[in-house]
Amino acid sequence: MKSRQRFLFSCLLLGACAALLSAADAPPADPEGPAAKEQRLAWFRHDKFGLFIHWGLYAIPAGYWKGERSPGIGEWVMNRMKIPVAEYEQLATQFNPVQFDADAWAQLAQDAGMKYVVITSKHHDGFALFKSAASRYNVVDATPFKRDIIKELAAACAKRGLRFGVYYSQSQDWHERGGAGNDWDFPSNAAKDKDGSFDGYLKTKVEPQLRELLTNYGPICLIWFDTPQLMRDDNQQYRGKALTDMVRALQPTTLIDGRLGTVGDYQSTGDNVVPPKASDDPFEVPATLNQTWGYRSDDHNWKSPGEMIFKLVDIVSKGGNYLLNVGPMANGVIPQPSQDNLRQVGAWLKVNGEAIYGAGRSPFGEEFGDYAGNLKDRAGKPVFLGFNDWRCTTKPGKFYFTLFKIERDGPLAVFTLPNFKNKISSVYALADAKRSPLELKTAADGRRFVNPDRWVNDSIGTVLVVEIEGTKIER
Ligand code: GLC
């Protein structure tokens, strides 16, 4: 090539590279389009496990009001007992959680193997855990404590590399006439926006508070909106566009959950609802450790660590995330059983985290169980009969089989692999630091199985790594 030709050729090459690079760098044009969503979701798809925190004034009554037991979840006490705003508000003057230690909370999340933290910045009772110019009904202006909880927790999370997100009740606000839900103080307005003040409430409280949250606390990984009552007006017109636009403008990487009232970045399942089957669309299961979100002094119905590990693996094997909740007490301390159980999940993850973080969903599906042909629930829908013996998560060239119930052949533990054609290059237990290969055997009918004997822990889940040839599974 002559030098002039070479020069022209290099220019062309450089130009092409620059075009490619800028195409890759440029943010996708439509923030609601699939490409932009996928970009925002990268961390979420990787991290899998988060800590939910429900904390507010309701931690003081802890499920009881004037000696009477309030049924149901703790943070709903104001609604269930129809407590007038003027009375409930007084709780703020007693809110003084002197033992609150943001570092201890963030440390617990980290010990549990969680990667993100989401706290109720304002729940349905309307009380904000952050300093707000939009409403004095907040922890800094209305309590003797005067400390900005959101600020302290955001900083403690950032210090540990945990992502930080906020729950924000955009619709229900029992403290405000315009907010949805309070039909005992505001019967003329009730929960139906009869006097048309819902839009005013969105403008004067929700929008400015959302702006504060997205401006004053560093990166917000996600906003967890909830119970989208009234987010569509009488003509079914969506009222929350200003909220979505604000999130996208102030922090383009912040995720919006599935309960704003329009399509979010991912699906939020019902509370404690694990979908029966796997999905490629991202989802998150919000779940309780006992039966309440906000602290209740009488709820000791704790899930065992084994149950939580099963749920975590189950959810990840279906393509989702697990957001597990704690309800700190009014003194600022997270109940000890919550801490102990979460730390045991963390100990399991320390050994087996490779099967969870960044792992893909199961390519099989038969391990989830199936709908019964002739059993119907009360609503007349077929009952799903879950099969909970094992779950599978994946990384390129690898299957992680987590065994929860093991078949035994005499004294021998047996795990029969599901059917696939790829050659297997090695099998070992993730708990085995030496990764010594387990012998793979083939039964007379061609099915492959291993005896993971000494690695089996019946109560908590044993992970077997199966390395295969090829990255695509052949069935
Ligand atoms: C429900 C409840 C709420 C709780 C939430 C968590 O929607 O209204 O109290 O915060 O679930 O998923």
CSV table of C-alpha atoms and ligand atoms in Angstrom, one decimal:
chain,number,residue,atom,x,y,z
A,1,MET,CA,0.0,0.0,0.0
A,2,LYS,CA,1.3,3.5,-0.9
A,3,SER,CA,1.6,5.8,2.1
A,4,ARG,CA,-1.3,8.0,0.9
A,5,GLN,CA,-3.6,4.9,0.6
A,6,ARG,CA,-2.4,3.7,3.9
A,7,PHE,CA,-3.3,7.0,5.5
A,8,LEU,CA,-6.8,7.0,4.0
A,9,PHE,CA,-7.3,3.4,5.1
A,10,SER,CA,-6.2,4.3,8.7
A,11,CYS,CA,-8.6,7.3,8.7
A,12,LEU,CA,-11.5,5.0,7.6
A,13,LEU,CA,-10.6,2.5,10.3
A,14,LEU,CA,-10.3,5.1,13.0
A,15,GLY,CA,-13.6,6.6,11.9
A,16,ALA,CA,-15.4,3.2,12.0
A,17,CYS,CA,-13.9,2.5,15.5
A,18,ALA,CA,-15.0,5.9,16.8
A,19,ALA,CA,-18.5,5.4,15.5
A,20,LEU,CA,-18.7,2.0,17.1
A,21,LEU,CA,-17.4,3.3,20.4
A,22,SER,CA,-19.7,6.2,20.6
A,23,ALA,CA,-22.7,4.0,19.7
A,24,ALA,CA,-21.7,1.8,22.7
A,25,ASP,CA,-21.2,4.7,25.0
A,26,ALA,CA,-24.2,6.8,24.1
A,27,PRO,CA,-27.1,6.2,26.4
A,28,PRO,CA,-30.1,4.7,24.6
A,29,ALA,CA,-32.4,7.4,23.3
A,30,ASP,CA,-35.6,6.3,24.9
A,31,PRO,CA,-35.2,5.8,28.7
A,32,GLU,CA,-38.3,3.6,28.8
A,33,GLY,CA,-37.1,1.5,25.9
A,34,PRO,CA,-35.8,-2.1,26.4
A,35,ALA,CA,-32.1,-1.2,25.8
A,36,ALA,CA,-32.1,1.6,28.5
A,37,LYS,CA,-33.9,-0.7,30.9
A,38,GLU,CA,-31.4,-3.5,30.4
A,39,GLN,CA,-28.6,-1.1,31.0
A,40,ARG,CA,-30.1,0.1,34.3
A,41,LEU,CA,-30.9,-3.5,35.3
A,42,ALA,CA,-27.4,-4.9,35.0
A,43,TRP,CA,-26.5,-4.6,38.7
A,44,PHE,CA,-30.0,-5.8,39.7
A,45,ARG,CA,-29.7,-8.9,37.6
A,46,HIS,CA,-26.3,-9.6,39.2
A,47,ASP,CA,-26.9,-8.8,42.9
A,48,LYS,CA,-30.0,-11.0,43.6
A,49,PHE,CA,-30.3,-10.4,47.3
A,50,GLY,CA,-31.3,-7.2,49.2
A,51,LEU,CA,-32.3,-6.0,52.6
A,52,PHE,CA,-35.7,-4.3,53.0
A,53,ILE,CA,-36.2,-2.2,56.1
A,54,HIS,CA,-39.6,-1.1,57.3
A,55,TRP,CA,-39.2,1.5,60.0
A,56,GLY,CA,-41.2,4.4,61.2
A,57,LEU,CA,-43.4,5.7,64.0
A,58,TYR,CA,-45.4,2.4,64.0
A,59,ALA,CA,-42.5,0.7,65.7
A,60,ILE,CA,-43.5,2.5,68.9
A,61,PRO,CA,-47.0,0.9,69.2
A,62,ALA,CA,-45.6,-2.3,67.8
A,63,GLY,CA,-49.0,-3.7,66.9
A,64,TYR,CA,-51.0,-2.4,69.9
A,65,TRP,CA,-53.0,0.7,70.4
A,66,LYS,CA,-54.3,1.8,73.8
A,67,GLY,CA,-53.9,-1.8,75.0
A,68,GLU,CA,-55.8,-3.2,72.1
A,69,ARG,CA,-54.3,-5.6,69.7
A,70,SER,CA,-54.2,-4.4,66.1
A,71,PRO,CA,-54.6,-7.3,63.7
A,72,GLY,CA,-52.3,-7.8,60.7
A,73,ILE,CA,-49.0,-6.1,59.7
A,74,GLY,CA,-47.4,-3.7,62.2
A,75,GLU,CA,-47.0,-0.6,59.9
A,76,TRP,CA,-50.8,-0.6,59.2
A,77,VAL,CA,-51.7,0.1,62.9
A,78,MET,CA,-52.9,3.7,62.1
A,79,ASN,CA,-55.3,2.4,59.4
A,80,ARG,CA,-56.5,-0.7,61.2
A,81,MET,CA,-57.2,1.1,64.5
A,82,LYS,CA,-58.5,4.2,62.6
A,83,ILE,CA,-56.2,6.4,64.7
A,84,PRO,CA,-56.9,10.1,64.0
A,85,VAL,CA,-54.0,12.0,62.5
A,86,ALA,CA,-53.9,14.4,65.5
A,87,GLU,CA,-53.3,11.4,67.9
A,88,TYR,CA,-51.0,9.3,65.7
A,89,GLU,CA,-48.8,12.3,65.0
A,90,GLN,CA,-48.0,12.6,68.6
A,91,LEU,CA,-45.9,9.5,68.3
A,92,ALA,CA,-43.3,11.7,66.6
A,93,THR,CA,-42.6,13.4,69.9
A,94,GLN,CA,-41.7,10.0,71.4
A,95,PHE,CA,-39.5,8.8,68.5
A,96,ASN,CA,-36.0,8.8,70.0
A,97,PRO,CA,-34.2,5.6,68.8
A,98,VAL,CA,-31.0,6.3,70.7
A,99,GLN,CA,-29.6,2.9,69.8
A,100,PHE,CA,-30.0,3.5,66.1
A,101,ASP,CA,-26.6,2.7,64.4
A,102,ALA,CA,-26.6,2.9,60.6
A,103,ASP,CA,-23.3,1.1,60.5
A,104,ALA,CA,-24.7,-1.9,62.4
A,105,TRP,CA,-27.6,-2.2,60.0
A,106,ALA,CA,-25.4,-1.9,57.0
A,107,GLN,CA,-23.0,-4.4,58.5
A,108,LEU,CA,-25.9,-6.8,59.0
A,109,ALA,CA,-26.9,-6.6,55.4
A,110,GLN,CA,-23.3,-7.3,54.4
A,111,ASP,CA,-23.0,-10.2,56.8
A,112,ALA,CA,-26.2,-11.6,55.4
A,113,GLY,CA,-24.6,-11.5,51.9
A,114,MET,CA,-27.0,-8.9,50.7
A,115,LYS,CA,-25.9,-6.4,48.1
A,116,TYR,CA,-28.5,-3.7,48.3
A,117,VAL,CA,-30.6,-2.0,51.0
A,118,VAL,CA,-34.0,-0.5,50.6
A,119,ILE,CA,-35.6,1.5,53.5
A,120,THR,CA,-39.0,3.0,53.9
A,121,SER,CA,-38.3,6.7,53.5
A,122,LYS,CA,-42.0,7.4,53.9
A,123,HIS,CA,-44.6,4.7,54.5
A,124,HIS,CA,-48.4,5.0,54.2
A,125,ASP,CA,-48.5,6.9,57.6
A,126,GLY,CA,-46.9,9.8,55.8
A,127,PHE,CA,-44.0,10.2,58.2
A,128,ALA,CA,-40.6,10.8,56.5
A,129,LEU,CA,-37.3,9.4,57.8
A,130,PHE,CA,-35.5,12.2,56.2
A,131,LYS,CA,-35.3,16.0,56.5
A,132,SER,CA,-37.9,17.5,54.2
A,133,ALA,CA,-38.7,21.0,53.3
A,134,ALA,CA,-42.0,19.8,51.8
A,135,SER,CA,-43.5,18.6,55.1
A,136,ARG,CA,-42.4,19.1,58.7
A,137,TYR,CA,-43.7,15.6,59.5
A,138,ASN,CA,-40.3,14.2,59.3
A,139,VAL,CA,-37.7,12.7,61.6
A,140,VAL,CA,-35.5,15.8,61.8
A,141,ASP,CA,-38.2,18.5,62.3
A,142,ALA,CA,-40.8,16.6,64.4
A,143,THR,CA,-38.9,14.2,66.7
A,144,PRO,CA,-36.5,14.7,69.6
A,145,PHE,CA,-34.1,12.5,67.7
A,146,LYS,CA,-33.5,15.1,65.0
A,147,ARG,CA,-31.1,12.9,63.0
A,148,ASP,CA,-31.7,12.2,59.3
A,149,ILE,CA,-31.9,8.4,59.1
A,150,ILE,CA,-31.8,8.2,55.3
A,151,LYS,CA,-28.6,10.3,55.3
A,152,GLU,CA,-26.9,8.1,57.9
A,153,LEU,CA,-27.9,4.8,56.3
A,154,ALA,CA,-27.0,6.0,52.8
A,155,ALA,CA,-23.5,6.8,54.0
A,156,ALA,CA,-23.1,3.5,55.9
A,157,CYS,CA,-24.1,1.6,52.8
A,158,ALA,CA,-21.8,3.6,50.6
A,159,LYS,CA,-18.9,2.9,52.9
A,160,ARG,CA,-19.5,-0.9,52.5
A,161,GLY,CA,-20.1,-0.9,48.8
A,162,LEU,CA,-23.8,-1.7,49.3
A,163,ARG,CA,-26.3,-0.1,46.9
A,164,PHE,CA,-28.9,2.1,48.6
A,165,GLY,CA,-32.6,2.5,47.6
A,166,VAL,CA,-35.7,3.9,49.1
A,167,TYR,CA,-39.3,2.8,49.5
A,168,TYR,CA,-41.6,5.7,49.0
A,169,SER,CA,-45.4,5.4,49.5
A,170,GLN,CA,-46.6,7.7,46.6
A,171,SER,CA,-50.3,7.0,46.8
A,172,GLN,CA,-51.3,6.2,50.3
A,173,ASP,CA,-50.6,9.0,52.8
A,174,TRP,CA,-52.9,8.8,55.8
A,175,HIS,CA,-51.5,12.0,57.1
A,176,GLU,CA,-52.7,14.1,54.2
A,177,ARG,CA,-56.2,15.0,53.1
A,178,GLY,CA,-55.2,14.5,49.5
A,179,GLY,CA,-53.3,11.3,50.0
A,180,ALA,CA,-55.1,8.0,49.4
A,181,GLY,CA,-56.3,5.8,52.2
A,182,ASN,CA,-57.4,7.8,55.2
A,183,ASP,CA,-61.2,7.7,55.3
A,184,TRP,CA,-61.6,8.1,59.0
A,185,ASP,CA,-60.1,11.7,59.3
A,186,PHE,CA,-61.2,12.8,55.9
A,187,PRO,CA,-64.5,11.0,55.2
A,188,SER,CA,-65.7,13.7,52.8
A,189,ASN,CA,-62.7,13.0,50.7
A,190,ALA,CA,-62.2,9.4,51.8
A,191,ALA,CA,-60.0,7.2,49.8
A,192,LYS,CA,-61.6,8.2,46.5
A,193,ASP,CA,-60.3,11.7,45.8
A,194,LYS,CA,-63.8,13.1,46.1
A,195,ASP,CA,-62.6,16.7,46.5
A,196,GLY,CA,-59.9,16.3,43.8
A,197,SER,CA,-57.0,17.0,46.2
A,198,PHE,CA,-54.9,13.9,45.2
A,199,ASP,CA,-53.2,15.8,42.4
A,200,GLY,CA,-52.4,18.6,44.8
A,201,TYR,CA,-50.9,16.2,47.2
A,202,LEU,CA,-48.7,14.7,44.5
A,203,LYS,CA,-47.5,18.2,43.5
A,204,THR,CA,-46.9,19.5,47.0
A,205,LYS,CA,-45.6,16.5,48.9
A,206,VAL,CA,-44.6,13.6,46.7
A,207,GLU,CA,-42.8,15.5,43.9
A,208,PRO,CA,-40.7,17.7,46.2
A,209,GLN,CA,-39.9,14.8,48.5
A,210,LEU,CA,-38.9,12.6,45.6
A,211,ARG,CA,-36.7,15.4,44.4
A,212,GLU,CA,-35.1,15.6,47.8
A,213,LEU,CA,-34.5,11.9,47.9
A,214,LEU,CA,-32.9,11.9,44.5
A,215,THR,CA,-30.8,15.0,45.2
A,216,ASN,CA,-29.5,14.8,48.7
A,217,TYR,CA,-28.4,11.2,49.4
A,218,GLY,CA,-26.0,10.2,46.6
A,219,PRO,CA,-26.8,7.4,44.2
A,220,ILE,CA,-30.2,5.8,44.7
A,221,CYS,CA,-30.2,2.3,43.2
A,222,LEU,CA,-34.0,2.0,43.1
A,223,ILE,CA,-37.2,3.6,44.2
A,224,TRP,CA,-39.7,1.2,45.7
A,225,PHE,CA,-43.1,2.7,45.1
A,226,ASP,CA,-46.1,0.9,46.5
A,227,THR,CA,-49.9,0.4,46.4
A,228,PRO,CA,-50.7,2.5,43.4
A,229,GLN,CA,-54.3,3.5,44.3
A,230,LEU,CA,-55.5,6.6,42.5
A,231,MET,CA,-52.4,6.7,40.2
A,232,ARG,CA,-55.0,6.5,37.4
A,233,ASP,CA,-57.7,9.1,37.4
A,234,ASP,CA,-61.4,8.5,36.7
A,235,ASN,CA,-60.6,8.4,32.9
A,236,GLN,CA,-57.9,5.9,33.5
A,237,GLN,CA,-55.3,8.5,32.7
A,238,TYR,CA,-51.9,7.9,34.4
A,239,ARG,CA,-51.0,10.5,37.0
A,240,GLY,CA,-47.4,9.6,37.7
A,241,LYS,CA,-45.6,10.7,34.5
A,242,ALA,CA,-44.0,13.6,36.4
A,243,LEU,CA,-42.6,11.1,38.9
A,244,THR,CA,-41.1,8.8,36.3
A,245,ASP,CA,-39.7,11.8,34.4
A,246,MET,CA,-38.2,13.2,37.6
A,247,VAL,CA,-36.5,9.9,38.4
A,248,ARG,CA,-35.1,9.6,34.9
A,249,ALA,CA,-33.9,13.3,34.8
A,250,LEU,CA,-32.3,13.4,38.3
A,251,GLN,CA,-30.8,9.9,38.4
A,252,PRO,CA,-31.0,8.1,35.0
A,253,THR,CA,-29.6,4.9,36.5
A,254,THR,CA,-32.2,4.6,39.3
A,255,LEU,CA,-34.6,1.7,38.9
A,256,ILE,CA,-38.3,2.0,39.4
A,257,ASP,CA,-40.0,-1.0,40.9
A,258,GLY,CA,-43.3,-2.5,39.7
A,259,ARG,CA,-45.8,-0.7,41.9
A,260,LEU,CA,-45.8,2.9,40.7
A,261,GLY,CA,-48.9,2.4,38.7
A,262,THR,CA,-47.2,2.1,35.3
A,263,VAL,CA,-44.7,-0.3,33.9
A,264,GLY,CA,-41.5,-0.1,36.0
A,265,ASP,CA,-38.1,-1.4,35.3
A,266,TYR,CA,-38.9,-4.8,36.8
A,267,GLN,CA,-41.9,-6.7,38.2
A,268,SER,CA,-42.6,-6.7,41.9
A,269,THR,CA,-44.5,-9.8,42.9
A,270,GLY,CA,-47.1,-9.8,45.6
A,271,ASP,CA,-45.8,-9.7,49.1
A,272,ASN,CA,-44.2,-13.1,49.9
A,273,VAL,CA,-45.3,-14.5,46.6
A,274,VAL,CA,-42.7,-16.6,44.7
A,275,PRO,CA,-43.8,-17.3,41.1
A,276,PRO,CA,-44.2,-20.9,40.3
A,277,LYS,CA,-42.1,-20.9,37.1
A,278,ALA,CA,-38.9,-19.2,35.8
A,279,SER,CA,-39.0,-16.0,33.7
A,280,ASP,CA,-36.5,-14.0,31.6
A,281,ASP,CA,-38.2,-10.8,32.7
A,282,PRO,CA,-36.6,-9.4,35.9
A,283,PHE,CA,-38.6,-9.6,39.0
A,284,GLU,CA,-38.2,-9.1,42.7
A,285,VAL,CA,-40.0,-10.9,45.6
A,286,PRO,CA,-40.5,-8.7,48.7
A,287,ALA,CA,-40.7,-11.0,51.7
A,288,THR,CA,-40.9,-10.9,55.5
A,289,LEU,CA,-38.8,-12.8,58.0
A,290,ASN,CA,-41.8,-13.3,60.2
A,291,GLN,CA,-45.3,-12.2,59.3
A,292,THR,CA,-45.0,-8.4,59.5
A,293,TRP,CA,-43.0,-5.7,57.8
A,294,GLY,CA,-43.0,-3.1,60.5
A,295,TYR,CA,-42.1,-4.3,64.0
A,296,ARG,CA,-44.7,-6.1,66.1
A,297,SER,CA,-43.8,-7.0,69.6
A,298,ASP,CA,-45.9,-10.2,69.4
A,299,ASP,CA,-44.7,-11.7,66.1
A,300,HIS,CA,-42.2,-14.4,66.8
A,301,ASN,CA,-43.1,-16.6,63.8
A,302,TRP,CA,-39.6,-16.5,62.3
A,303,LYS,CA,-38.7,-18.3,59.1
A,304,SER,CA,-35.7,-20.6,59.6
A,305,PRO,CA,-32.4,-19.9,57.8
A,306,GLY,CA,-32.9,-23.1,55.8
A,307,GLU,CA,-36.3,-21.8,54.5
A,308,MET,CA,-34.8,-18.5,53.5
A,309,ILE,CA,-31.9,-20.2,51.7
A,310,PHE,CA,-34.4,-22.3,49.8
A,311,LYS,CA,-36.4,-19.3,48.9
A,312,LEU,CA,-33.3,-17.4,47.8
A,313,VAL,CA,-32.1,-20.2,45.6
A,314,ASP,CA,-35.6,-20.9,44.3
A,315,ILE,CA,-36.1,-17.3,43.3
A,316,VAL,CA,-32.7,-16.9,41.7
A,317,SER,CA,-33.2,-20.1,39.8
A,318,LYS,CA,-36.4,-18.6,38.4
A,319,GLY,CA,-34.6,-15.4,37.3
A,320,GLY,CA,-35.6,-13.1,40.2
A,321,ASN,CA,-34.3,-11.2,43.2
A,322,TYR,CA,-35.1,-11.7,46.9
A,323,LEU,CA,-35.8,-8.6,49.0
A,324,LEU,CA,-35.9,-9.7,52.6
A,325,ASN,CA,-37.3,-7.5,55.3
A,326,VAL,CA,-36.4,-6.5,58.8
A,327,GLY,CA,-38.6,-4.4,61.1
A,328,PRO,CA,-36.3,-2.6,63.6
A,329,MET,CA,-37.7,-1.8,67.0
A,330,ALA,CA,-38.5,1.7,68.3
A,331,ASN,CA,-35.1,1.9,70.0
A,332,GLY,CA,-33.3,1.4,66.7
A,333,VAL,CA,-32.3,-2.2,67.2
A,334,ILE,CA,-33.1,-4.9,64.7
A,335,PRO,CA,-34.7,-7.9,66.6
A,336,GLN,CA,-32.1,-10.4,67.5
A,337,PRO,CA,-33.7,-13.4,65.8
A,338,SER,CA,-33.8,-11.5,62.5
A,339,GLN,CA,-30.1,-10.8,62.9
A,340,ASP,CA,-29.2,-14.3,63.8
A,341,ASN,CA,-31.2,-15.9,61.0
A,342,LEU,CA,-29.9,-13.5,58.4
A,343,ARG,CA,-26.3,-14.1,59.5
A,344,GLN,CA,-26.8,-17.8,59.0
A,345,VAL,CA,-28.0,-17.2,55.4
A,346,GLY,CA,-24.8,-15.1,55.0
A,347,ALA,CA,-22.6,-17.9,56.3
A,348,TRP,CA,-24.2,-20.2,53.6
A,349,LEU,CA,-23.6,-17.5,51.0
A,350,LYS,CA,-20.0,-17.1,51.9
A,351,VAL,CA,-19.4,-20.7,50.9
A,352,ASN,CA,-22.0,-20.9,48.1
A,353,GLY,CA,-22.4,-17.4,46.8
A,354,GLU,CA,-20.9,-18.4,43.4
A,355,ALA,CA,-24.2,-20.2,42.7
A,356,ILE,CA,-26.2,-17.0,43.4
A,357,TYR,CA,-24.5,-13.7,42.4
A,358,GLY,CA,-24.5,-13.1,38.7
A,359,ALA,CA,-26.1,-16.5,38.1
A,360,GLY,CA,-28.7,-17.2,35.4
A,361,ARG,CA,-31.9,-19.0,35.8
A,362,SER,CA,-32.5,-22.7,35.4
A,363,PRO,CA,-32.6,-24.0,31.9
A,364,PHE,CA,-34.7,-27.0,33.0
A,365,GLY,CA,-38.0,-26.3,34.8
A,366,GLU,CA,-39.3,-29.7,35.7
A,367,GLU,CA,-37.7,-29.2,39.2
A,368,PHE,CA,-40.3,-26.5,40.1
A,369,GLY,CA,-43.2,-28.9,40.0
A,370,ASP,CA,-46.4,-28.5,38.1
A,371,TYR,CA,-50.1,-27.7,38.1
A,372,ALA,CA,-52.2,-30.5,39.4
A,373,GLY,CA,-54.6,-31.9,36.8
A,374,ASN,CA,-57.5,-32.4,39.2
A,375,LEU,CA,-56.9,-30.2,42.3
A,376,LYS,CA,-58.4,-26.7,42.3
A,377,ASP,CA,-58.0,-23.9,44.9
A,378,ARG,CA,-61.0,-21.9,46.3
A,379,ALA,CA,-60.9,-19.6,43.4
A,380,GLY,CA,-61.3,-22.6,41.1
A,381,LYS,CA,-57.8,-22.3,39.7
A,382,PRO,CA,-55.5,-25.4,39.3
A,383,VAL,CA,-53.2,-25.9,42.3
A,384,PHE,CA,-49.5,-25.7,41.8
A,385,LEU,CA,-47.7,-28.6,43.4
A,386,GLY,CA,-44.2,-27.5,44.1
A,387,PHE,CA,-41.4,-29.9,43.9
A,388,ASN,CA,-38.6,-28.6,46.2
A,389,ASP,CA,-35.9,-31.2,46.1
A,390,TRP,CA,-33.4,-29.3,44.0
A,391,ARG,CA,-32.8,-26.1,42.1
A,392,CYS,CA,-30.4,-25.1,39.4
A,393,THR,CA,-28.7,-21.8,38.6
A,394,THR,CA,-26.2,-21.3,35.8
A,395,LYS,CA,-23.1,-19.6,34.6
A,396,PRO,CA,-21.5,-20.2,31.2
A,397,GLY,CA,-20.3,-23.8,31.1
A,398,LYS,CA,-21.5,-24.5,34.6
A,399,PHE,CA,-24.6,-25.7,36.4
A,400,TYR,CA,-25.1,-25.2,40.1
A,401,PHE,CA,-27.4,-27.8,41.5
A,402,THR,CA,-28.5,-26.9,45.0
A,403,LEU,CA,-29.9,-30.0,46.7
A,404,PHE,CA,-32.4,-29.6,49.5
A,405,LYS,CA,-33.8,-33.0,49.8
A,406,ILE,CA,-31.7,-36.0,48.8
A,407,GLU,CA,-32.7,-39.4,47.6
A,408,ARG,CA,-30.9,-42.2,49.4
A,409,ASP,CA,-29.9,-45.6,48.2
A,410,GLY,CA,-29.2,-47.3,51.5
A,411,PRO,CA,-26.6,-45.1,53.2
A,412,LEU,CA,-25.7,-43.4,49.9
A,413,ALA,CA,-26.9,-40.0,49.0
A,414,VAL,CA,-27.9,-40.0,45.3
A,415,PHE,CA,-28.4,-37.0,43.0
A,416,THR,CA,-29.7,-37.9,39.6
A,417,LEU,CA,-29.0,-35.2,37.1
A,418,PRO,CA,-31.8,-33.9,34.9
A,419,ASN,CA,-31.5,-34.9,31.3
A,420,PHE,CA,-29.1,-33.0,29.0
A,421,LYS,CA,-26.7,-34.1,26.3
A,422,ASN,CA,-23.6,-32.0,27.0
A,423,LYS,CA,-20.6,-33.9,28.1
A,424,ILE,CA,-19.7,-33.3,31.7
A,425,SER,CA,-16.1,-32.4,32.4
A,426,SER,CA,-16.3,-32.3,36.2
A,427,VAL,CA,-18.5,-32.5,39.3
A,428,TYR,CA,-17.6,-31.2,42.7
A,429,ALA,CA,-19.2,-29.7,45.8
A,430,LEU,CA,-18.9,-25.9,46.1
A,431,ALA,CA,-18.2,-26.4,49.8
A,432,ASP,CA,-15.1,-28.4,49.0
A,433,ALA,CA,-12.2,-25.9,48.9
A,434,LYS,CA,-10.1,-28.5,47.1
A,435,ARG,CA,-12.8,-29.0,44.5
A,436,SER,CA,-12.0,-32.7,44.4
A,437,PRO,CA,-14.0,-34.3,41.6
A,438,LEU,CA,-17.0,-36.5,42.5
A,439,GLU,CA,-17.4,-39.6,40.5
A,440,LEU,CA,-20.1,-39.4,37.8
A,441,LYS,CA,-21.9,-42.6,37.3
A,442,THR,CA,-24.3,-43.7,34.6
A,443,ALA,CA,-27.4,-45.8,35.4
A,444,ALA,CA,-28.6,-48.6,33.1
A,445,ASP,CA,-31.1,-46.4,31.5
A,446,GLY,CA,-28.5,-43.8,30.7
A,447,ARG,CA,-29.3,-41.3,33.5
A,448,ARG,CA,-26.3,-39.7,35.1
A,449,PHE,CA,-25.9,-39.5,38.9
A,450,VAL,CA,-23.4,-38.7,41.6
A,451,ASN,CA,-23.1,-39.6,45.3
A,452,PRO,CA,-22.3,-36.4,47.0
A,453,ASP,CA,-22.3,-38.1,50.5
A,454,ARG,CA,-20.1,-36.3,52.7
A,455,TRP,CA,-21.0,-32.9,51.4
A,456,VAL,CA,-24.7,-33.3,52.0
A,457,ASN,CA,-26.3,-31.1,54.6
A,458,ASP,CA,-29.9,-32.1,54.8
A,459,SER,CA,-31.1,-29.0,56.6
A,460,ILE,CA,-29.6,-26.2,54.5
A,461,GLY,CA,-28.7,-27.0,50.9
A,462,THR,CA,-25.7,-28.5,49.2
A,463,VAL,CA,-24.4,-27.0,46.0
A,464,LEU,CA,-22.9,-29.3,43.4
A,465,VAL,CA,-21.1,-27.7,40.5
A,466,VAL,CA,-21.4,-29.5,37.2
A,467,GLU,CA,-19.0,-28.3,34.5
A,468,ILE,CA,-20.1,-29.1,31.0
A,469,GLU,CA,-18.6,-28.9,27.6
A,470,GLY,CA,-20.0,-26.1,25.5
A,471,THR,CA,-21.8,-23.1,26.8
A,472,LYS,CA,-25.2,-24.0,25.3
A,473,ILE,CA,-27.2,-26.6,27.0
A,474,GLU,CA,-28.3,-29.4,24.7
A,475,ARG,CA,-31.4,-31.3,25.8
B,1,GLC,C1,-47.9,-3.9,51.2
B,1,GLC,C2,-48.2,-3.1,52.4
B,1,GLC,C3,-47.1,-2.5,53.0
B,1,GLC,C4,-45.7,-3.1,52.8
B,1,GLC,C5,-45.5,-3.7,51.4
B,1,GLC,C6,-44.2,-4.4,51.2
B,1,GLC,O1,-48.2,-3.4,50.0
B,1,GLC,O2,-49.2,-2.1,52.1
B,1,GLC,O3,-47.3,-2.2,54.3
B,1,GLC,O4,-44.8,-2.0,52.8
B,1,GLC,O5,-46.6,-4.4,51.1
B,1,GLC,O6,-44.2,-5.2,50.1
